PDB file of C-alpha atoms in Angstrom:
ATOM      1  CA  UNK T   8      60.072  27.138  12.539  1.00  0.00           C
ATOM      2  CA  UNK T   9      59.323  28.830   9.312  1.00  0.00           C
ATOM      3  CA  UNK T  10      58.203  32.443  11.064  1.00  0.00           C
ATOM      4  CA  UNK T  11      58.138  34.176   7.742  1.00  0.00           C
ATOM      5  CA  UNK T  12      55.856  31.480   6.060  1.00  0.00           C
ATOM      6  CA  UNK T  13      53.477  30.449   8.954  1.00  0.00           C
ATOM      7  CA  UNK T  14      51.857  33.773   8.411  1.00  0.00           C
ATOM      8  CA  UNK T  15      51.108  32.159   4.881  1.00  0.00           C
ATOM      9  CA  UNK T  16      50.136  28.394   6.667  1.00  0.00           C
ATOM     10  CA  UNK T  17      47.028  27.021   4.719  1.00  0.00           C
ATOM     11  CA  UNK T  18      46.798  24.184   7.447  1.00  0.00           C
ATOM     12  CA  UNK T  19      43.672  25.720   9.842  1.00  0.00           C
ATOM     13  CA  UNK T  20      41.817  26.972   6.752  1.00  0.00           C
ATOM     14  CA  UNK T  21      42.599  23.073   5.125  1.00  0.00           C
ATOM     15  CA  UNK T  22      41.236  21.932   8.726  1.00  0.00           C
ATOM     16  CA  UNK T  23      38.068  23.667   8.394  1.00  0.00           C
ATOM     17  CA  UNK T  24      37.985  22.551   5.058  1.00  0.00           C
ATOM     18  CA  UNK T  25      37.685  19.046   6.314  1.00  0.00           C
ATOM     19  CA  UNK T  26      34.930  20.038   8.419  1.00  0.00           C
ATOM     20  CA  UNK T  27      32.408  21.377   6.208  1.00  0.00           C
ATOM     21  CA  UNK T  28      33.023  18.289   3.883  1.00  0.00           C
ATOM     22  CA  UNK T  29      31.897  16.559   6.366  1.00  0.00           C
ATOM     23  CA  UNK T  30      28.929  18.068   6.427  1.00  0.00           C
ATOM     24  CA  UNK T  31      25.507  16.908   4.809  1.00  0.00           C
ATOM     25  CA  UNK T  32      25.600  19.315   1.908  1.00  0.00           C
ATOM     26  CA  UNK T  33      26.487  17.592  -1.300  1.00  0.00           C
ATOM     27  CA  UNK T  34      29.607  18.664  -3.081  1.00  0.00           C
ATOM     28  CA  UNK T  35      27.719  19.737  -6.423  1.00  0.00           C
ATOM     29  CA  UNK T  36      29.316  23.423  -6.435  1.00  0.00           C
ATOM     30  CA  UNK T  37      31.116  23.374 -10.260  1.00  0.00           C
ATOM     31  CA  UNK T  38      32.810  26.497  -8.909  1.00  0.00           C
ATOM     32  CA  UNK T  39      34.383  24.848  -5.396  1.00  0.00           C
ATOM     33  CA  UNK T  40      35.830  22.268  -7.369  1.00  0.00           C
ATOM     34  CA  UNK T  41      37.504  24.295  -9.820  1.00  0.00           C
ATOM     35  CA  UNK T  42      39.365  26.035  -6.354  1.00  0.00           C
ATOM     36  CA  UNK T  43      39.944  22.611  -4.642  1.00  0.00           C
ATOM     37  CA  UNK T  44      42.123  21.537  -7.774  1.00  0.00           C
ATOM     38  CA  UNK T  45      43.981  24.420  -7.536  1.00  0.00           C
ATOM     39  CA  UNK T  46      44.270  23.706  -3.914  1.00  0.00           C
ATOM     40  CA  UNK T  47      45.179  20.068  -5.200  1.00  0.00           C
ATOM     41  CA  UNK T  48      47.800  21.353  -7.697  1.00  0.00           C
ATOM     42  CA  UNK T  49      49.534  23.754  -5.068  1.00  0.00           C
ATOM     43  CA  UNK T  50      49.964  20.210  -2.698  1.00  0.00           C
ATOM     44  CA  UNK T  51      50.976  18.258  -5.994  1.00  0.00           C
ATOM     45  CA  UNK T  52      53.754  21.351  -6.594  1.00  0.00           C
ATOM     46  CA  UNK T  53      54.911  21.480  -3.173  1.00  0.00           C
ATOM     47  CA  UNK T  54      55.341  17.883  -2.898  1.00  0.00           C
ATOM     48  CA  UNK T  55      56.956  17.413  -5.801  1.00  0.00           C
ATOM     49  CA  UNK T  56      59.352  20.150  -4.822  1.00  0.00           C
ATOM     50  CA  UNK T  57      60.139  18.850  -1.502  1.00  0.00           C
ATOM     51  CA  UNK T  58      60.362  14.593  -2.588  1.00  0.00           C
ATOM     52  CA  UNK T  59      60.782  14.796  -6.126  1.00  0.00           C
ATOM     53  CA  UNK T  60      58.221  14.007  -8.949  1.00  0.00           C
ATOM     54  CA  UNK T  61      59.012  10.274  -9.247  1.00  0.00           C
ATOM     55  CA  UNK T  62      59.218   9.751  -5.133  1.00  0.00           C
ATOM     56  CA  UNK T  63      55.939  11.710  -3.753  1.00  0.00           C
ATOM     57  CA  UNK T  64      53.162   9.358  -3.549  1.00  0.00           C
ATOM     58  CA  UNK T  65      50.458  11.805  -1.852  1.00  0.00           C
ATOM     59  CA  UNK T  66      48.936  12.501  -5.606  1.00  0.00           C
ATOM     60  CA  UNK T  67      49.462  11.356  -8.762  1.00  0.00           C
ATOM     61  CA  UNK T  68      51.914   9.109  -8.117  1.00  0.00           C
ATOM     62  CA  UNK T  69      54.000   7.589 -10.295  1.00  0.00           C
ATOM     63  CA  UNK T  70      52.946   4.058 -11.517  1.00  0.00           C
ATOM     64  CA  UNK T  71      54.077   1.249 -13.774  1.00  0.00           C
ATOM     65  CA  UNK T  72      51.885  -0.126 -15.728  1.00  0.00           C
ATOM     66  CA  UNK T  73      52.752  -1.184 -18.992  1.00  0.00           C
ATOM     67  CA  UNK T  74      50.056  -0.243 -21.559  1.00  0.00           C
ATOM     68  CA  UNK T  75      48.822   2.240 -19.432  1.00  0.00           C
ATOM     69  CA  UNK T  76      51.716   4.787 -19.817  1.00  0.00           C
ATOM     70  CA  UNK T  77      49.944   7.625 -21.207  1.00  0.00           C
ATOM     71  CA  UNK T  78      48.032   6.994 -17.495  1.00  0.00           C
ATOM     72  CA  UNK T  79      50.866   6.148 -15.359  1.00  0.00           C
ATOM     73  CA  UNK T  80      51.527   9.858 -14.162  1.00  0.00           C
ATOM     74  CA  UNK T  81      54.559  11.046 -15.937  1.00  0.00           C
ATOM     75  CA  UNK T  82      54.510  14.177 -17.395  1.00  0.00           C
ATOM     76  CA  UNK T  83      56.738  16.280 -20.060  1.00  0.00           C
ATOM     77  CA  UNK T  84      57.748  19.033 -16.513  1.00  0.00           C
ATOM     78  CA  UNK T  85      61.293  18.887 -14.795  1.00  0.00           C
ATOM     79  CA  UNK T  86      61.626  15.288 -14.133  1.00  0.00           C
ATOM     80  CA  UNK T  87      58.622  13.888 -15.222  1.00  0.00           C
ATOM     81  CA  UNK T  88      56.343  16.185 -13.355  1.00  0.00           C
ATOM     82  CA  UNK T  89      52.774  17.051 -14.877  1.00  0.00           C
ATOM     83  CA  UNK T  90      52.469  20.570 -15.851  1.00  0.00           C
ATOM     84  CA  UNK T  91      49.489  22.071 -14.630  1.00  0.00           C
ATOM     85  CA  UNK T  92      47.538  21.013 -18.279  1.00  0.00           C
ATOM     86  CA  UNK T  93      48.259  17.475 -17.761  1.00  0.00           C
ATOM     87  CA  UNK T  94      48.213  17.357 -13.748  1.00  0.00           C
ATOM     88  CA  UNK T  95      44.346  19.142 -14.433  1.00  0.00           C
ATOM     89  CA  UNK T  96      43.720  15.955 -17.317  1.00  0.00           C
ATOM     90  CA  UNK T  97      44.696  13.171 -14.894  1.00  0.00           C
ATOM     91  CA  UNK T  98      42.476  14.948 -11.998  1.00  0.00           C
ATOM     92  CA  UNK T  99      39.606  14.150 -14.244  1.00  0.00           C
ATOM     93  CA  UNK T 100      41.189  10.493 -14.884  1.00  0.00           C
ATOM     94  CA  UNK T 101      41.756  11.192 -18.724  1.00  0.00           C
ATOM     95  CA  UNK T 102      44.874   9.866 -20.387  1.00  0.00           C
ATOM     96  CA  UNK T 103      48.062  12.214 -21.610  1.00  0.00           C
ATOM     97  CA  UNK T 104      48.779  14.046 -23.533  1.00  0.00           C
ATOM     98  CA  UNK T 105      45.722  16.510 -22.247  1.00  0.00           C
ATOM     99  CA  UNK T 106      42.489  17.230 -24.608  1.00  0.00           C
ATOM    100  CA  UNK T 107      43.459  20.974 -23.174  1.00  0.00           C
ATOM    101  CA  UNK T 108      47.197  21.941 -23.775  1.00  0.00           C
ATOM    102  CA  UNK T 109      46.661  25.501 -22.423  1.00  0.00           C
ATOM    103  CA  UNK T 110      45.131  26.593 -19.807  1.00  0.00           C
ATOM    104  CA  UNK T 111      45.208  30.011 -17.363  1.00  0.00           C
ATOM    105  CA  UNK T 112      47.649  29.103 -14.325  1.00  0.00           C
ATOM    106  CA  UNK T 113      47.153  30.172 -11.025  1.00  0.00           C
ATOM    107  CA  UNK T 114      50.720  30.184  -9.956  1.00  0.00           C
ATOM    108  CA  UNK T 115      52.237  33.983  -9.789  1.00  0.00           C
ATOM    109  CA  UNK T 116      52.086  35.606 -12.036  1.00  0.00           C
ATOM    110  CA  UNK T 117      48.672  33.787 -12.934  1.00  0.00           C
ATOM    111  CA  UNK T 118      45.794  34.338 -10.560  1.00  0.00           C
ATOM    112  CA  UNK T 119      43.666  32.231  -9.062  1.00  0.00           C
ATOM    113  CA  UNK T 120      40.211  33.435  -9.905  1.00  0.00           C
ATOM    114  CA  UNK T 121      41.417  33.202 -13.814  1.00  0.00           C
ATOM    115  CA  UNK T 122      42.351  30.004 -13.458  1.00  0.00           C
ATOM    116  CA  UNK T 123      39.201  28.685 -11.762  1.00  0.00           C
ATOM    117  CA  UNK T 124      37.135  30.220 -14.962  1.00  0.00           C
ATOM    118  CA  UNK T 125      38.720  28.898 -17.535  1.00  0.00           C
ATOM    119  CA  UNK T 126      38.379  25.748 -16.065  1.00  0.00           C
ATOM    120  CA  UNK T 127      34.755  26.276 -16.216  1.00  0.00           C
ATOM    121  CA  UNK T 128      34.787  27.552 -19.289  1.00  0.00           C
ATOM    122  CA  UNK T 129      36.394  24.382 -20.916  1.00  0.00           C
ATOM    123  CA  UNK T 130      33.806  22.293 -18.136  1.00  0.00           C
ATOM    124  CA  UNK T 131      36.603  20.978 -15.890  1.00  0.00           C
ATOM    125  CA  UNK T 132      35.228  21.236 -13.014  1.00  0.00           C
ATOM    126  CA  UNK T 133      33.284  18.187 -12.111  1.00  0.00           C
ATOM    127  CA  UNK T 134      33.600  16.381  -8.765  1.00  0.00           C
ATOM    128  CA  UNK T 135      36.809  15.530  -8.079  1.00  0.00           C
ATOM    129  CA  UNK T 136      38.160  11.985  -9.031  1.00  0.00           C
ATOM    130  CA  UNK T 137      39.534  10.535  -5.888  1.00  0.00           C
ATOM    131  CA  UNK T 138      40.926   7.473  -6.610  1.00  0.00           C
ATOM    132  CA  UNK T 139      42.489   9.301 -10.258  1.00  0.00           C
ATOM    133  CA  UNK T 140      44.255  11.283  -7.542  1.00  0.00           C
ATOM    134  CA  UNK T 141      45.262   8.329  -5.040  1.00  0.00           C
ATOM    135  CA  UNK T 142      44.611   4.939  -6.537  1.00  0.00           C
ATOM    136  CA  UNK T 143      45.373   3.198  -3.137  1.00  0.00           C
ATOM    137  CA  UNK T 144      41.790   4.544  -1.368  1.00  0.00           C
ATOM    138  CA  UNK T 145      40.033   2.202  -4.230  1.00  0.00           C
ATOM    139  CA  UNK T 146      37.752  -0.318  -2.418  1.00  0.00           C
ATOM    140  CA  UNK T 147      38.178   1.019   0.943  1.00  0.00           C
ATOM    141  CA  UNK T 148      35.437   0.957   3.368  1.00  0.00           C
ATOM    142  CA  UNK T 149      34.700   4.789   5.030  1.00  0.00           C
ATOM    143  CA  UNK T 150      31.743   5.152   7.077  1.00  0.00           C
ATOM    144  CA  UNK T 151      30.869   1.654   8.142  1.00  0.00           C
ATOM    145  CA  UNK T 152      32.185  -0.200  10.964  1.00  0.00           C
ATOM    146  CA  UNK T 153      34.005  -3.818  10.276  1.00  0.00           C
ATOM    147  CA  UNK T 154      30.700  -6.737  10.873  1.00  0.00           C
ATOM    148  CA  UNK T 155      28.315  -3.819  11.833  1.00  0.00           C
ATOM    149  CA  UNK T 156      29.597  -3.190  15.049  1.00  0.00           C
ATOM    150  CA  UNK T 157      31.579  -0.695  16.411  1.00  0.00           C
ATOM    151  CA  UNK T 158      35.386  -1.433  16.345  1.00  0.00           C
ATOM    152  CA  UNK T 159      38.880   0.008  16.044  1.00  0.00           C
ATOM    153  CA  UNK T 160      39.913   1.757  12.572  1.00  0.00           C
ATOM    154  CA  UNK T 161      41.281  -1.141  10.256  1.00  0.00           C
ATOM    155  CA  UNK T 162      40.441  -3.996  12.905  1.00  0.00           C
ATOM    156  CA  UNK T 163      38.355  -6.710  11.663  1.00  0.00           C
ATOM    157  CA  UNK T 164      38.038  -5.333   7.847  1.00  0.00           C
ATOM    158  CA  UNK T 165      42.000  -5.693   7.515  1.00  0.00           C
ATOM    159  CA  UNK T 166      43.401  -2.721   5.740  1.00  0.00           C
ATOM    160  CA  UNK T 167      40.293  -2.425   3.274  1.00  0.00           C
ATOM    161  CA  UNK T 168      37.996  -0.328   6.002  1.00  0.00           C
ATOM    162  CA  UNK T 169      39.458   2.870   6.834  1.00  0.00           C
ATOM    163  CA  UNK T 170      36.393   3.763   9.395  1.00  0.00           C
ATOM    164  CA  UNK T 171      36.599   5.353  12.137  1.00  0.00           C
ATOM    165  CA  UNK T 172      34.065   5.343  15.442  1.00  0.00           C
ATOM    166  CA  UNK T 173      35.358   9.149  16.174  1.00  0.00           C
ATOM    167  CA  UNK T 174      34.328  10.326  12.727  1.00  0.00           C
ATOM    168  CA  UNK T 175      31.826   8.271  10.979  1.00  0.00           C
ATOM    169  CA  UNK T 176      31.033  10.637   8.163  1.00  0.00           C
ATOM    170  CA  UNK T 177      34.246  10.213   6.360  1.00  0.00           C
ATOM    171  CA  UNK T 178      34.393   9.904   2.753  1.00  0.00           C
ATOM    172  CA  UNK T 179      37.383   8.751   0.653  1.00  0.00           C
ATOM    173  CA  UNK T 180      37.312  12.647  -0.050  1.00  0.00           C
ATOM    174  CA  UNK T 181      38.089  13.499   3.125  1.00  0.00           C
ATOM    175  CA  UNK T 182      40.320  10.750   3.869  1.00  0.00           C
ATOM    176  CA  UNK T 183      42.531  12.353   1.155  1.00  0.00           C
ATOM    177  CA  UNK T 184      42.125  15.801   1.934  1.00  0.00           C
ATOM    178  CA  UNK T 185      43.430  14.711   5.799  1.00  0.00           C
ATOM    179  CA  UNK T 186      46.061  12.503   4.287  1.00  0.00           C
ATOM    180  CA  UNK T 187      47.566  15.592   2.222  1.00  0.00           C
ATOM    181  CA  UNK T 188      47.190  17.528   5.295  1.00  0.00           C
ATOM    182  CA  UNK T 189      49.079  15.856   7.322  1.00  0.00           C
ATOM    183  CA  UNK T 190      52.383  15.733   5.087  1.00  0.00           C
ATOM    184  CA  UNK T 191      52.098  19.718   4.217  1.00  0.00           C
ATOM    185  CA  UNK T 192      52.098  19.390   8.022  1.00  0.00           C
ATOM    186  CA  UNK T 193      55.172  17.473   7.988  1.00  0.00           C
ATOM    187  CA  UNK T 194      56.812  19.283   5.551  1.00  0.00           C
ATOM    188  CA  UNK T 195      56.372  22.980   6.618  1.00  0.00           C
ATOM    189  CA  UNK T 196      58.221  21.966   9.932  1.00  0.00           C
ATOM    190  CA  UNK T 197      61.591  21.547   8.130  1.00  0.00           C
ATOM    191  CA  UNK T 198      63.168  24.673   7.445  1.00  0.00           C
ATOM    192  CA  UNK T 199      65.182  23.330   3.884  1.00  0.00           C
ATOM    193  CA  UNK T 200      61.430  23.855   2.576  1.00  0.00           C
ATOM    194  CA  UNK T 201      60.724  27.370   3.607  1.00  0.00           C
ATOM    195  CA  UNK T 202      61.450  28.529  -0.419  1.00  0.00           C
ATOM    196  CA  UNK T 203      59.073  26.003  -1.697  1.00  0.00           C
ATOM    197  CA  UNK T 204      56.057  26.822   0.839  1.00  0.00           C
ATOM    198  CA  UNK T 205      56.939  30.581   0.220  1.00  0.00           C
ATOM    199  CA  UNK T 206      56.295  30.002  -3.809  1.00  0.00           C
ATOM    200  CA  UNK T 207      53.303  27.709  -3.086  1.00  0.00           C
ATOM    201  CA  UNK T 208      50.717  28.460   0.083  1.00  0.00           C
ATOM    202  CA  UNK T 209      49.765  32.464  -0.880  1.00  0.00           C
ATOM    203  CA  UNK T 210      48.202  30.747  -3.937  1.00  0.00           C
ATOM    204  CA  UNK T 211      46.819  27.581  -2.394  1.00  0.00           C
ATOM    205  CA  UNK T 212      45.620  29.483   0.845  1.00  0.00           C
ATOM    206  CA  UNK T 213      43.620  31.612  -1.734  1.00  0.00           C
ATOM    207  CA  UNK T 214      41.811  28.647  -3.318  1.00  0.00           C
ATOM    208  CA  UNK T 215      40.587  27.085  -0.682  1.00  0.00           C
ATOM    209  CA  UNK T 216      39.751  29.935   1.211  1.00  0.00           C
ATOM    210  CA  UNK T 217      37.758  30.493  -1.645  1.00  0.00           C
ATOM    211  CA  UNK T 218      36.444  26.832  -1.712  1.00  0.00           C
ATOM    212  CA  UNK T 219      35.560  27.001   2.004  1.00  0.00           C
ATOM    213  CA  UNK T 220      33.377  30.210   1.772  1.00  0.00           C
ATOM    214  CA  UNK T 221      31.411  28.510  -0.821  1.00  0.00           C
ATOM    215  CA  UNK T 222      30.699  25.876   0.738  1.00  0.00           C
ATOM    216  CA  UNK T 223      29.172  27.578   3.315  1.00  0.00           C
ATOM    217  CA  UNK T 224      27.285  29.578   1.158  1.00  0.00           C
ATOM    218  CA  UNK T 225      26.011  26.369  -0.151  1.00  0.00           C
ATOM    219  CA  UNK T 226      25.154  25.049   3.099  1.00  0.00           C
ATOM    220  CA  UNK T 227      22.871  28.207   3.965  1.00  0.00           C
ATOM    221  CA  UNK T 228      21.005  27.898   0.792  1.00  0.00           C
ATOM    222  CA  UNK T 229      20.588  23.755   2.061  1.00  0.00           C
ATOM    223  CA  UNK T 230      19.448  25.182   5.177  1.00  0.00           C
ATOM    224  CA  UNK T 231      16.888  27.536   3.416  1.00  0.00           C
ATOM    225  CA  UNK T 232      15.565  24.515   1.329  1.00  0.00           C
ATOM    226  CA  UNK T 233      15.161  22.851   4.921  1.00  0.00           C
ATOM    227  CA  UNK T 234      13.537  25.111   7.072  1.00  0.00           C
ATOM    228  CA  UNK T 235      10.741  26.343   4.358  1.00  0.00           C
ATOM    229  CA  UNK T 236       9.990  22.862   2.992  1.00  0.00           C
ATOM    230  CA  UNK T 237       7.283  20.806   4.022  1.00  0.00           C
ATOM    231  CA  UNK T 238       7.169  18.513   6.811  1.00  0.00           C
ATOM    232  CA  UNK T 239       7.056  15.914   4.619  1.00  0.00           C
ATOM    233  CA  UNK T 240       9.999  16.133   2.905  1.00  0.00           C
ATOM    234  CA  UNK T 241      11.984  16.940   6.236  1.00  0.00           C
ATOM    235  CA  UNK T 242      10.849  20.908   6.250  1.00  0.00           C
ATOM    236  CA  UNK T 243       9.872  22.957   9.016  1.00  0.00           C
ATOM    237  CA  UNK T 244       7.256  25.062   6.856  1.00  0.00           C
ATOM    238  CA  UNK T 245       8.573  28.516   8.146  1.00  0.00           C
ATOM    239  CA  UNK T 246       8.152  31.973   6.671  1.00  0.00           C
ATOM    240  CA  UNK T 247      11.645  32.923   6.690  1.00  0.00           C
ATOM    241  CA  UNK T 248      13.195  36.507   6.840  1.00  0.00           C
ATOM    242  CA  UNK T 249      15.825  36.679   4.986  1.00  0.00           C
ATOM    243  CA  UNK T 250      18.273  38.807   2.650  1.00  0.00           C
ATOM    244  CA  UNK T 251      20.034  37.554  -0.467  1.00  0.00           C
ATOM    245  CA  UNK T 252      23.426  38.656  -0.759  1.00  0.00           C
ATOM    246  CA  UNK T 253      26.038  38.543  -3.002  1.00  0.00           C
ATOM    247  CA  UNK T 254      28.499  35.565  -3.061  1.00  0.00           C
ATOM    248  CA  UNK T 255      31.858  36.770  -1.368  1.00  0.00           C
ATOM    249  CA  UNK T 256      33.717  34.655  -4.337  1.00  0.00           C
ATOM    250  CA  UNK T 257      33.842  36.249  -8.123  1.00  0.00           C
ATOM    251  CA  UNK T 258      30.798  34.387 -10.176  1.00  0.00           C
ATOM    252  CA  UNK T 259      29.174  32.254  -7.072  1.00  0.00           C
ATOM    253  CA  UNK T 260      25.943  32.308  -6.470  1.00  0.00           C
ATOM    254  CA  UNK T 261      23.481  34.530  -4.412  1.00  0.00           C
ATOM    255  CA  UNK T 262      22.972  32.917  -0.909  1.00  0.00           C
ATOM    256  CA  UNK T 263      20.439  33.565   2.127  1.00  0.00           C
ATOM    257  CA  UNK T 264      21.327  36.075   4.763  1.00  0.00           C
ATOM    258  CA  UNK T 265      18.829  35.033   7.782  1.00  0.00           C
ATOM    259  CA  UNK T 266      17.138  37.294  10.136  1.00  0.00           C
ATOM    260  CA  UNK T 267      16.503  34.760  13.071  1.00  0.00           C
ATOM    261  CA  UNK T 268      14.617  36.733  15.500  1.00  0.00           C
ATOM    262  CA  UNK T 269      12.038  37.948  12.806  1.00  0.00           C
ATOM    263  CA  UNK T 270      11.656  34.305  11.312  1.00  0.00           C
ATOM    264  CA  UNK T 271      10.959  33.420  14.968  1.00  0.00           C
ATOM    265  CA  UNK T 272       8.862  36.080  16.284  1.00  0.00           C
TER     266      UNK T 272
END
């Protein structure tokens, strides 16, 4: 095994990841989605390092389409890979060459939190485009079983319904996220790819350790919403004790710190 890059391993942090997108907060956060495409460029790096720009189909895949070349996901890097400009441009499903040239990268010597603001800065941080990322989820059926009734993933829908009875809340979003999961997986078991995760998960396991705590600093201020609105809107009506702290992540927002046995007493 890799020893000196497990240490590194963004897979549990990716896994919990997965979990709180499953969750029933909506992913509105302009500042987690800046970190999950810098999450999403790390995987697009690493896989292109490991299979090769014009082999790795996991994101941004290559395509032919004639017509459509300025969309078909061939950029101007080392053999036809996007740069981090044009792999940011076809995240947001706009054609090449990118409407932003320049940007701040996150890659060392870049940092992270740089990156993630001056993609809010130039307002590129909007939910992220799945199917830009992996065409093939298009028209696929999530969260509802095949006829209505329970069944096995993929039985009666053919391949077009992806759901599945252990996990009903899945989203394309999280199909994809579990899909790229899997291969970093895959990958970071053979050592001929230590140098590549070495270069690639400090940076990655930054973002979305960074996208994770915001999200669950979104979901307490959903649960604040909850628990002091009215009954008829879903509420509880409580007087809640709380504090409001800080975000943990540079320029997120304040969130509720709650004091349970004083809301309750």
């Amino acid at each position: 095994m890799l020893s000196s890059v497990v240490r590194f391993s963004v897979l549990p942090i990716a896994l919990a990841w997965l979990v709180l997108l499953a969750g029933p907060v909506k992913a509105d956060n302009f500042l987690a989605h800046g970190y999950e495409r810098v999450f999403f460029w790390g995987a697009y790096e690493t896989f292109c390092g490991i299979e090769g720009p014009d082999k790795q189909q996991h994101l941004l895949g290559f395509k032919q389409q004639k017509g459509q070349e300025s969309r078909n996901n061939r950029g101007s890097g080392p053999g036809g890979m996007l740069t981090y400009p044009e792999f940011i441009a076809r995240v947001e499903d706009k054609p090449l060459p990118p409407d932003n040239p320049v940007l701040s990268h996150p890659d060392p010597p870049g940092k992270v939190s740089f990156a993630v603001d001056d993609l809010l800065k130039k307002k590129l941080t909007g939910e992220v485009n799945v199917y830009a990322l992996d065409p093939s989820l298009r028209g696929k059926s999530f969260n509802k079983p095949p006829g209505g009734k329970q069944k096995k993933p993929g039985s009666g829908g053919g391949s077009r319904n992806l759901y599945d009875p252990k996990d009903p809340h899945r989203t394309s979003f999280t199909v994809l996220v579990d899909g790229i999961v899997n291969a970093l997986q895959h990958h970071l078991a053979n050592p001929r790819n230590k140098d590549v995760f070495q270069r690639n998960l400090p940076f990655m396991k930054e973002a979305l350790q960074a996208a994770i705590t915001l999200r669950q600093e979104a979901t307490k201020i959903y649960l604040l919403k909850r628990l002091t609105g009215q009954p008829a809107d879903g509420g509880f009506d409580l007087n809640v004790q709380l504090d409001w702290k800080d975000s943990k992540v540079p320029l997120g927002s304040r969130y509720p710190e709650f004091h349970i046995r004083e809301t309750y007493d």
